[in-house]
XYZ file of C-alpha atoms in Angstrom:
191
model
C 5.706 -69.553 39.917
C 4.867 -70.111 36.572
C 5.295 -67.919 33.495
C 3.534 -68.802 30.014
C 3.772 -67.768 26.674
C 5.309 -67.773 23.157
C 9.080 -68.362 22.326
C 8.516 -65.648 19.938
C 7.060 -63.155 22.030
C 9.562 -60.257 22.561
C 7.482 -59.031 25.214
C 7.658 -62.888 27.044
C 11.086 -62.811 26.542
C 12.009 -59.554 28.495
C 10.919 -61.454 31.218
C 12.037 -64.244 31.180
C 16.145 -62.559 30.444
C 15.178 -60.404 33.244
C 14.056 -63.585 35.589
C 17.785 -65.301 34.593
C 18.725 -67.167 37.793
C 15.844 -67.133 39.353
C 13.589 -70.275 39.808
C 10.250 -70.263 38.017
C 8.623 -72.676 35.380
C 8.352 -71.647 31.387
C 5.568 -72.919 29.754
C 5.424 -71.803 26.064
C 2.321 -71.745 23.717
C 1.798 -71.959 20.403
C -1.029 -68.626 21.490
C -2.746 -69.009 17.903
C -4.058 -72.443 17.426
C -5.244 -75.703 19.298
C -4.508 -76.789 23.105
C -1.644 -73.708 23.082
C -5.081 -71.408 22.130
C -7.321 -73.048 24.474
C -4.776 -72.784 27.903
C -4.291 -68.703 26.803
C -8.195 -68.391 26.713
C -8.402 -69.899 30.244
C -5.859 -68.079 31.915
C -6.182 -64.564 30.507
C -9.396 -62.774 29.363
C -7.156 -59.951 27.149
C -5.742 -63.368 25.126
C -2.587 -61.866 25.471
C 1.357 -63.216 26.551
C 3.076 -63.257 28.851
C 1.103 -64.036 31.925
C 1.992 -65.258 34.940
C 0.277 -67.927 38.045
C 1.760 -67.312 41.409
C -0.304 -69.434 43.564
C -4.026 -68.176 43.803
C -2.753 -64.620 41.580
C -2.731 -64.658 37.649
C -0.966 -61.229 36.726
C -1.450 -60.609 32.818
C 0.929 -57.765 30.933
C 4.522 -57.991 30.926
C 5.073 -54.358 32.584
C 2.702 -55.506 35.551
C 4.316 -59.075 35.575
C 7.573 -56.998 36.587
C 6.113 -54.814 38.721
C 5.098 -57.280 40.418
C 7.540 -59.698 40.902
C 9.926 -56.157 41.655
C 8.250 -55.765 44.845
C 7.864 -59.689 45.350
C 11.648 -60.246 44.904
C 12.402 -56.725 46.887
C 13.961 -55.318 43.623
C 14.088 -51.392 43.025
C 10.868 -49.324 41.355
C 11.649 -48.079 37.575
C 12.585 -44.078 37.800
C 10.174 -42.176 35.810
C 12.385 -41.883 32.873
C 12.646 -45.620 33.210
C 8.956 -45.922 32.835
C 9.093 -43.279 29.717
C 11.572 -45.302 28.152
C 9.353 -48.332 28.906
C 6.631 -46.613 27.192
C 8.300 -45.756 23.541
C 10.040 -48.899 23.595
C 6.531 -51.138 23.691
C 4.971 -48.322 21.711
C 7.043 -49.849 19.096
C 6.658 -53.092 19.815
C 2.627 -53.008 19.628
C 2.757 -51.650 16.177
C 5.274 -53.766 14.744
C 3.476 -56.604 16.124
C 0.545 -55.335 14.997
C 1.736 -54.668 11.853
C 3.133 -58.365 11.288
C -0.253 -59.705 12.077
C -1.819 -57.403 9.325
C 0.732 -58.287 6.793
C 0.313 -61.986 7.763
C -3.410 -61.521 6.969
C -2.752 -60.440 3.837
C -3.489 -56.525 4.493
C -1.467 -54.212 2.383
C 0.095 -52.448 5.098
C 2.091 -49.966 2.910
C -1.524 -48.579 1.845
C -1.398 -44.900 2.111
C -4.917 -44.627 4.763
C -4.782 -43.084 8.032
C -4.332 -46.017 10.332
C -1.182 -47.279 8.294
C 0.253 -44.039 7.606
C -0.193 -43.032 11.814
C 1.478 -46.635 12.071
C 4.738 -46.009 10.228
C 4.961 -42.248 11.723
C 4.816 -44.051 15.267
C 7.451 -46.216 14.125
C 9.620 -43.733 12.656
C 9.385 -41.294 15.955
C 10.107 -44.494 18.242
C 13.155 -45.622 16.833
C 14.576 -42.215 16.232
C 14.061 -41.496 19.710
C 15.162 -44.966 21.035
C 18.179 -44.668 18.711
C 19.157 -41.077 20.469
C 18.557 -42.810 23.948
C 20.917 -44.957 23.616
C 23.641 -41.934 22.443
C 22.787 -40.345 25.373
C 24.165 -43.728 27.438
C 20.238 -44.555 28.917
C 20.658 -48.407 28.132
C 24.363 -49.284 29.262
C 23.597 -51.074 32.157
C 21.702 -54.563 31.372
C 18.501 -53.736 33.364
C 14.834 -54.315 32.688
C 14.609 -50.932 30.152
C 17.876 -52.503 28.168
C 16.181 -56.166 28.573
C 13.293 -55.075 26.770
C 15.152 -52.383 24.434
C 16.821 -55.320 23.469
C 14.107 -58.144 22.849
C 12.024 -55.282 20.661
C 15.650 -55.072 18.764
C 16.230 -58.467 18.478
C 12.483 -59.390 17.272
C 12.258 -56.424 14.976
C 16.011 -57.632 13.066
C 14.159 -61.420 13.148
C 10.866 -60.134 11.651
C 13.114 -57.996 9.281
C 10.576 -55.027 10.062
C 13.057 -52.096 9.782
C 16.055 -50.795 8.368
C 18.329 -50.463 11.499
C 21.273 -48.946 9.279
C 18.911 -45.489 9.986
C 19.519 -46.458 13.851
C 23.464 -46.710 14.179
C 22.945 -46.450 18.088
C 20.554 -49.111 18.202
C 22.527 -51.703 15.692
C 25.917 -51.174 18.171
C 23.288 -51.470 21.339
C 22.193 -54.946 19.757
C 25.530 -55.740 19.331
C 26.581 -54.900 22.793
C 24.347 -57.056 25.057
C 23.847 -59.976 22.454
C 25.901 -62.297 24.082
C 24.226 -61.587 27.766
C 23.400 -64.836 29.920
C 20.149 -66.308 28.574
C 19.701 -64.290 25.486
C 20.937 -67.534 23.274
C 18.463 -69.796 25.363
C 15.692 -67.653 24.518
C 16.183 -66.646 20.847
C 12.983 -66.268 19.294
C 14.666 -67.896 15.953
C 14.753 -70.809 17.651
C 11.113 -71.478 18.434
């Protein structure tokens, strides 16, 4: 089993803290440029991380990379609330990201036009509501939902995206599971 992607990628590295102590191979990709481009173009149509080669079966998307390997490794289904959790938290993540990648290509993202303005509202309403999740004690065991609340945390603070002192909940959260097994190996400040 073999997982590849970025060091960098918050939404590789849920899996690969969630797949702590369990045998698989990383292989990480520099996904913009060169041979690191080339291998993500021939693995994965949507030129996206993480993806994942079992055998004969390439899985692409981190949520069905877990769902997967849940049922392969006989591991419990997400509740529904899981899954809603699941679904702010990499609501978040996909515009951050996406907003990096604008700002890297030199696109004014503080612009006051519809796309960037929708942008900062989604990221406003996400970490509000992410921030009162974790008040109302949805992330205190470390699961998959508090693996990946985490990683967007983590990535956000080392993109220096947001200003978490508008998120108490979520700067104590971060605080909280920082020193979890595997969460050192797989800093994205160190690749």
């Amino acid at each position: 089993m073999k997982l590849i992607g970025s060091n960098t990628s918050p939404y590789v590295r849920r899996l690969r803290l969630w797949l702590e102590g369990i045998n698989y191979e990383f292989a990480a990709l520099n996904i913009f440029e060169g041979e690191g481009r080339d291998t993500l173009k021939s693995h994965n149509p949507a030129l996206r991380v993480p993806m994942l080669i079992n055998g004969d079966q390439h899985i692409f998307d981190s949520r069905v990379i877990f769902r997967y390997l849940s049922h392969k490794l006989g591991r419990p289904a997400l509740t529904w609330d899981q899954e809603n959790s699941l679904t702010v938290i990499d609501a978040a993540n996909d515009t951050f990201v996406s907003l990096l990648l604008l700002s890297r290509s030199g696109v004014d993202i503080d612009q006051q036009t519809l796309f960037f303005n929708l942008q900062h509202e989604r990221v406003e309403r996400t970490m509000t509501e992410l921030d009162a999740q974790v008040a109302d004690g949805k992330f205190e065991t470390w699961d998959y939902p508090a693996i990946c609340l985490f990683c967007l945390v983590d990535w956000v603070m080392f993109r220096d995206l947001y200003d978490f002192t508008r998120c108490p909940n979520l700067q104590r959260f971060h605080s909280q599971y920082q020193h979890q097994e595997g969460v050192s190996e797989s800093d994205p400040r160190q690749g």
